[in-house]
């Protein structure tokens, strides 16, 4: 069992706030690393996400992160990973989440993919999760396969990382003062965000459309959070392939429309379209 991720400053056995023990490193991304941990008070396994040190040392990021964690903790939906707690201790800024036993959708797609029926079901579940979050005033901003966890063989999924991208993006705008900075994953970032506008509910809808296309037509390149500047911004991608049935092509086209005004007005509308289009 690994006791430390390469380059990490955290080790197994570290206890945060006299309550949360790091047991085993699970993954590392552009913003944070994730550990399997244990809640010593409630005696239950948890997932602990720790911001990378260069982010945790930025007071603006930490404050935004705390606020977004509080917002995410208000979400209660079967397709959303629950947020239990957040804090700062021993130089670490962290969030405590429900531990989901299962791979990410990114891992599933790399390992053989999903059927058309499963793809539509997954996209619908993600849309329903977003519908709940949007009603609570929370936009995800970084919907992608790596943030969708597959819970069981029936392809039930749970969406993770609500609020983290927003916390870092807004804090970066304040503390780094870089005009037009975009934090996201290029293939799933909506055109208006790449153009420098703020993300909204329809930006999340765009990402779901891209994921649906990817599950049926094949992968996009890259799945790591990236800072994009104006030089790297291009035209909206054309999402078509022969394997996409006409009804799903229509859904993908509308969800990924370059102009967000032409997309589904809400995640509820997208979920309804997917429900009607399920094989």
Short mmCIF file of C-alpha atoms in Angstrom, two decimals:
data_model
loop_
_atom_site.label_atom_id
_atom_site.label_comp_id
_atom_site.label_asym_id
_atom_site.label_seq_id
_atom_site.Cartn_x
_atom_site.Cartn_y
_atom_site.Cartn_z
CA UNK A 1 0.00 0.00 0.00
CA UNK A 2 1.42 3.38 -1.02
CA UNK A 3 2.00 5.81 1.83
CA UNK A 4 2.69 8.93 -0.26
CA UNK A 5 2.03 10.18 -3.79
CA UNK A 6 5.10 11.17 -5.83
CA UNK A 7 5.99 14.76 -5.02
CA UNK A 8 3.35 15.02 -2.29
CA UNK A 9 4.04 16.56 1.10
CA UNK A 10 1.36 14.41 2.77
CA UNK A 11 1.87 10.91 4.19
CA UNK A 12 -0.38 8.12 5.44
CA UNK A 13 -1.15 8.44 9.12
CA UNK A 14 -1.48 12.24 9.14
CA UNK A 15 -4.50 13.26 11.24
CA UNK A 16 -6.23 16.54 10.41
CA UNK A 17 -8.16 18.45 13.07
CA UNK A 18 -7.72 15.47 15.43
CA UNK A 19 -10.38 13.71 13.41
CA UNK A 20 -9.57 12.80 9.80
CA UNK A 21 -6.75 10.30 9.22
CA UNK A 22 -5.09 9.87 5.83
CA UNK A 23 -4.91 6.16 5.05
CA UNK A 24 -4.08 5.64 1.37
CA UNK A 25 -3.45 7.99 -1.59
CA UNK A 26 -5.94 7.46 -4.42
CA UNK A 27 -5.25 10.06 -7.10
CA UNK A 28 -3.74 13.43 -7.93
CA UNK A 29 -4.99 16.06 -10.36
CA UNK A 30 -4.24 19.62 -11.33
CA UNK A 31 -5.90 21.13 -8.26
CA UNK A 32 -5.69 18.55 -5.50
CA UNK A 33 -4.83 15.05 -4.40
CA UNK A 34 -7.36 12.56 -3.05
CA UNK A 35 -6.86 10.15 -0.16
CA UNK A 36 -8.88 7.34 1.30
CA UNK A 37 -9.26 8.36 4.92
CA UNK A 38 -11.08 7.60 8.14
CA UNK A 39 -13.32 9.77 10.30
CA UNK A 40 -12.13 8.94 13.82
CA UNK A 41 -15.22 10.49 15.43
CA UNK A 42 -17.98 8.86 13.40
CA UNK A 43 -15.84 5.78 12.67
CA UNK A 44 -16.49 5.70 8.94
CA UNK A 45 -14.37 5.71 5.79
CA UNK A 46 -14.22 9.01 3.90
CA UNK A 47 -12.48 10.57 0.93
CA UNK A 48 -10.22 13.52 1.73
CA UNK A 49 -9.31 15.97 -1.03
CA UNK A 50 -6.32 18.19 -0.25
CA UNK A 51 -5.48 21.28 -2.29
CA UNK A 52 -1.96 21.28 -3.70
CA UNK A 53 0.36 23.39 -1.51
CA UNK A 54 0.75 26.22 -4.05
CA UNK A 55 -3.03 26.70 -3.94
CA UNK A 56 -3.39 26.13 -0.20
CA UNK A 57 -0.89 28.93 0.45
CA UNK A 58 -3.09 31.47 -1.34
CA UNK A 59 -5.47 33.04 1.18
CA UNK A 60 -7.97 34.03 -1.51
CA UNK A 61 -8.14 30.46 -2.81
CA UNK A 62 -8.56 29.05 0.70
CA UNK A 63 -11.40 31.45 1.52
CA UNK A 64 -13.22 30.76 -1.76
CA UNK A 65 -12.66 27.04 -1.27
CA UNK A 66 -14.22 27.22 2.19
CA UNK A 67 -17.26 29.11 0.91
CA UNK A 68 -17.82 26.75 -1.99
CA UNK A 69 -17.48 23.73 0.29
CA UNK A 70 -20.24 25.17 2.48
CA UNK A 71 -22.42 25.59 -0.61
CA UNK A 72 -21.65 22.06 -1.81
CA UNK A 73 -22.53 20.64 1.61
CA UNK A 74 -26.11 21.83 1.04
CA UNK A 75 -26.49 19.48 -1.92
CA UNK A 76 -28.29 16.22 -1.23
CA UNK A 77 -28.90 14.06 -4.28
CA UNK A 78 -28.32 10.37 -5.10
CA UNK A 79 -26.11 11.36 -8.04
CA UNK A 80 -23.89 13.81 -6.14
CA UNK A 81 -20.95 12.84 -3.92
CA UNK A 82 -21.84 14.25 -0.47
CA UNK A 83 -19.65 16.91 1.13
CA UNK A 84 -19.20 16.36 4.88
CA UNK A 85 -16.66 18.90 6.09
CA UNK A 86 -13.85 21.27 5.11
CA UNK A 87 -11.00 22.86 6.95
CA UNK A 88 -7.37 23.88 7.24
CA UNK A 89 -4.86 22.18 9.51
CA UNK A 90 -1.12 21.50 9.55
CA UNK A 91 -0.69 23.53 6.39
CA UNK A 92 -3.30 21.49 4.53
CA UNK A 93 -6.55 22.84 3.11
CA UNK A 94 -8.97 19.97 2.64
CA UNK A 95 -12.51 18.87 2.02
CA UNK A 96 -14.05 15.67 3.38
CA UNK A 97 -16.35 13.75 1.05
CA UNK A 98 -18.30 10.55 0.95
CA UNK A 99 -16.07 7.67 -0.15
CA UNK A 100 -17.34 6.28 -3.45
CA UNK A 101 -16.16 2.77 -4.25
CA UNK A 102 -15.76 2.73 -8.00
CA UNK A 103 -13.78 4.10 -10.92
CA UNK A 104 -14.25 7.43 -12.63
CA UNK A 105 -16.07 7.53 -15.93
CA UNK A 106 -12.72 8.48 -17.47
CA UNK A 107 -11.30 5.17 -16.26
CA UNK A 108 -14.31 3.25 -17.56
CA UNK A 109 -13.97 4.85 -21.00
CA UNK A 110 -10.26 4.04 -21.10
CA UNK A 111 -11.00 0.46 -20.09
CA UNK A 112 -13.48 -0.40 -22.82
CA UNK A 113 -16.25 2.17 -22.78
CA UNK A 114 -20.00 1.92 -22.28
CA UNK A 115 -22.99 0.89 -24.37
CA UNK A 116 -25.29 3.44 -25.99
CA UNK A 117 -27.95 2.71 -23.39
CA UNK A 118 -25.45 3.20 -20.57
CA UNK A 119 -24.14 6.42 -22.15
CA UNK A 120 -27.60 7.97 -22.27
CA UNK A 121 -28.37 6.84 -18.72
CA UNK A 122 -25.09 8.31 -17.43
CA UNK A 123 -25.67 11.63 -19.19
CA UNK A 124 -29.22 11.76 -17.79
CA UNK A 125 -28.02 11.08 -14.24
CA UNK A 126 -25.39 13.82 -14.54
CA UNK A 127 -28.03 16.22 -15.88
CA UNK A 128 -30.33 15.39 -12.95
CA UNK A 129 -27.47 16.02 -10.51
CA UNK A 130 -26.80 19.36 -12.18
CA UNK A 131 -30.49 20.24 -12.09
CA UNK A 132 -30.43 19.83 -8.30
CA UNK A 133 -27.24 21.87 -7.93
CA UNK A 134 -28.43 24.63 -10.24
CA UNK A 135 -31.65 24.98 -8.24
CA UNK A 136 -29.40 25.57 -5.22
CA UNK A 137 -27.48 28.24 -7.11
CA UNK A 138 -24.31 26.18 -7.64
CA UNK A 139 -22.70 25.83 -11.08
CA UNK A 140 -20.14 23.03 -11.35
CA UNK A 141 -17.83 24.61 -13.98
CA UNK A 142 -15.68 21.50 -14.46
CA UNK A 143 -18.02 18.69 -15.56
CA UNK A 144 -15.90 15.96 -17.17
CA UNK A 145 -15.49 12.16 -17.03
CA UNK A 146 -12.85 12.38 -14.29
CA UNK A 147 -15.43 14.07 -12.04
CA UNK A 148 -18.12 11.44 -12.65
CA UNK A 149 -17.72 8.32 -10.48
CA UNK A 150 -19.28 5.01 -11.51
CA UNK A 151 -20.78 3.40 -8.44
CA UNK A 152 -21.84 -0.06 -9.63
CA UNK A 153 -22.18 -2.44 -12.57
CA UNK A 154 -25.51 -0.85 -13.42
CA UNK A 155 -23.56 2.33 -14.22
CA UNK A 156 -25.12 4.43 -11.49
CA UNK A 157 -22.98 7.54 -11.24
CA UNK A 158 -22.20 10.31 -8.78
CA UNK A 159 -20.82 13.73 -9.70
CA UNK A 160 -17.88 15.04 -7.65
CA UNK A 161 -16.03 18.32 -7.11
CA UNK A 162 -18.89 20.83 -7.03
CA UNK A 163 -17.56 24.31 -6.43
CA UNK A 164 -13.83 23.58 -6.49
CA UNK A 165 -13.17 24.96 -9.97
CA UNK A 166 -15.24 28.07 -9.18
CA UNK A 167 -13.37 28.66 -5.94
CA UNK A 168 -9.99 28.52 -7.65
CA UNK A 169 -11.03 30.47 -10.74
CA UNK A 170 -12.59 33.35 -8.80
CA UNK A 171 -9.78 33.49 -6.25
CA UNK A 172 -7.22 33.42 -9.05
CA UNK A 173 -8.96 36.32 -10.76
CA UNK A 174 -8.67 38.27 -7.52
CA UNK A 175 -5.21 37.27 -6.36
CA UNK A 176 -3.36 36.77 -9.62
CA UNK A 177 -5.13 39.56 -11.53
CA UNK A 178 -4.75 37.76 -14.84
CA UNK A 179 -7.41 39.11 -17.22
CA UNK A 180 -9.55 36.42 -18.81
CA UNK A 181 -7.99 33.50 -16.92
CA UNK A 182 -9.97 30.29 -17.48
CA UNK A 183 -9.55 27.21 -15.33
CA UNK A 184 -11.09 24.07 -16.71
CA UNK A 185 -10.53 21.07 -18.93
CA UNK A 186 -10.25 22.20 -22.56
CA UNK A 187 -12.46 19.63 -24.31
CA UNK A 188 -15.39 20.31 -21.95
CA UNK A 189 -15.16 24.09 -21.54
CA UNK A 190 -17.98 25.96 -23.27
CA UNK A 191 -17.12 28.53 -25.97
CA UNK A 192 -18.38 31.49 -23.94
CA UNK A 193 -16.05 30.56 -21.07
CA UNK A 194 -13.13 30.24 -23.47
CA UNK A 195 -14.09 33.70 -24.74
CA UNK A 196 -13.72 35.09 -21.22
CA UNK A 197 -17.34 35.14 -20.06
CA UNK A 198 -18.44 33.62 -16.77
CA UNK A 199 -19.82 30.08 -16.68
CA UNK A 200 -23.50 29.51 -15.97
CA UNK A 201 -25.91 26.56 -15.95
CA UNK A 202 -25.78 26.30 -19.74
CA UNK A 203 -21.99 25.97 -19.59
CA UNK A 204 -22.47 22.80 -17.51
CA UNK A 205 -25.05 21.61 -20.06
CA UNK A 206 -22.45 22.03 -22.81
CA UNK A 207 -20.07 19.72 -20.93
CA UNK A 208 -22.74 17.03 -20.59
CA UNK A 209 -23.32 17.17 -24.34
CA UNK A 210 -19.60 16.73 -24.97
CA UNK A 211 -19.48 13.77 -22.58
CA UNK A 212 -22.46 12.09 -24.27
CA UNK A 213 -20.76 12.49 -27.63
CA UNK A 214 -17.49 11.14 -26.21
CA UNK A 215 -19.13 8.07 -24.65
CA UNK A 216 -20.58 7.05 -28.00
CA UNK A 217 -18.13 8.46 -30.53
CA UNK A 218 -14.78 8.23 -28.80
CA UNK A 219 -12.54 10.25 -26.51
CA UNK A 220 -11.36 13.81 -26.59
CA UNK A 221 -7.76 14.63 -25.87
CA UNK A 222 -6.70 15.51 -22.36
CA UNK A 223 -8.53 15.37 -19.05
CA UNK A 224 -6.41 17.49 -16.74
CA UNK A 225 -7.43 20.92 -15.42
CA UNK A 226 -5.65 23.54 -17.48
CA UNK A 227 -5.29 27.29 -17.37
CA UNK A 228 -6.23 28.66 -20.80
CA UNK A 229 -5.47 32.12 -22.08
CA UNK A 230 -6.86 33.98 -25.06
CA UNK A 231 -4.14 32.72 -27.40
CA UNK A 232 -5.35 29.15 -26.93
CA UNK A 233 -9.03 29.83 -27.51
CA UNK A 234 -10.51 28.45 -30.68
CA UNK A 235 -13.85 27.96 -32.37
CA UNK A 236 -16.43 25.61 -30.93
CA UNK A 237 -15.89 21.97 -31.79
CA UNK A 238 -18.21 20.09 -34.14
CA UNK A 239 -19.67 17.10 -32.26
CA UNK A 240 -20.75 14.53 -34.84
CA UNK A 241 -19.97 10.91 -35.70
CA UNK A 242 -21.63 8.09 -37.64
CA UNK A 243 -22.23 6.07 -34.47
CA UNK A 244 -24.45 8.77 -32.99
CA UNK A 245 -28.15 7.95 -33.63
CA UNK A 246 -30.24 10.85 -35.01
CA UNK A 247 -32.19 11.41 -31.79
CA UNK A 248 -28.98 11.62 -29.76
CA UNK A 249 -27.27 13.73 -32.42
CA UNK A 250 -30.10 16.24 -32.01
CA UNK A 251 -29.60 16.27 -28.24
CA UNK A 252 -25.82 16.67 -28.56
CA UNK A 253 -26.22 19.44 -31.15
CA UNK A 254 -28.52 21.43 -28.90
CA UNK A 255 -26.54 20.83 -25.72
CA UNK A 256 -23.28 21.92 -27.38
CA UNK A 257 -24.63 24.82 -29.43
CA UNK A 258 -21.90 27.50 -29.72
CA UNK A 259 -24.33 30.18 -28.55
CA UNK A 260 -25.54 29.28 -25.07
CA UNK A 261 -28.90 30.88 -25.83
CA UNK A 262 -29.50 28.02 -28.29
CA UNK A 263 -28.84 25.29 -25.72
CA UNK A 264 -31.34 23.66 -23.39
CA UNK A 265 -32.61 26.32 -21.03
CA UNK A 266 -32.02 24.12 -18.00
CA UNK A 267 -30.45 20.84 -16.93
CA UNK A 268 -34.01 19.67 -16.25
CA UNK A 269 -34.84 20.17 -19.93
CA UNK A 270 -31.73 18.23 -20.95
CA UNK A 271 -32.57 15.43 -18.52
CA UNK A 272 -36.07 15.26 -19.97
CA UNK A 273 -34.75 15.01 -23.51
CA UNK A 274 -32.35 12.25 -22.49
CA UNK A 275 -35.10 10.40 -20.66
CA UNK A 276 -37.24 10.49 -23.79
CA UNK A 277 -34.28 9.39 -25.91
CA UNK A 278 -33.13 6.45 -23.78
CA UNK A 279 -32.96 3.26 -25.91
#
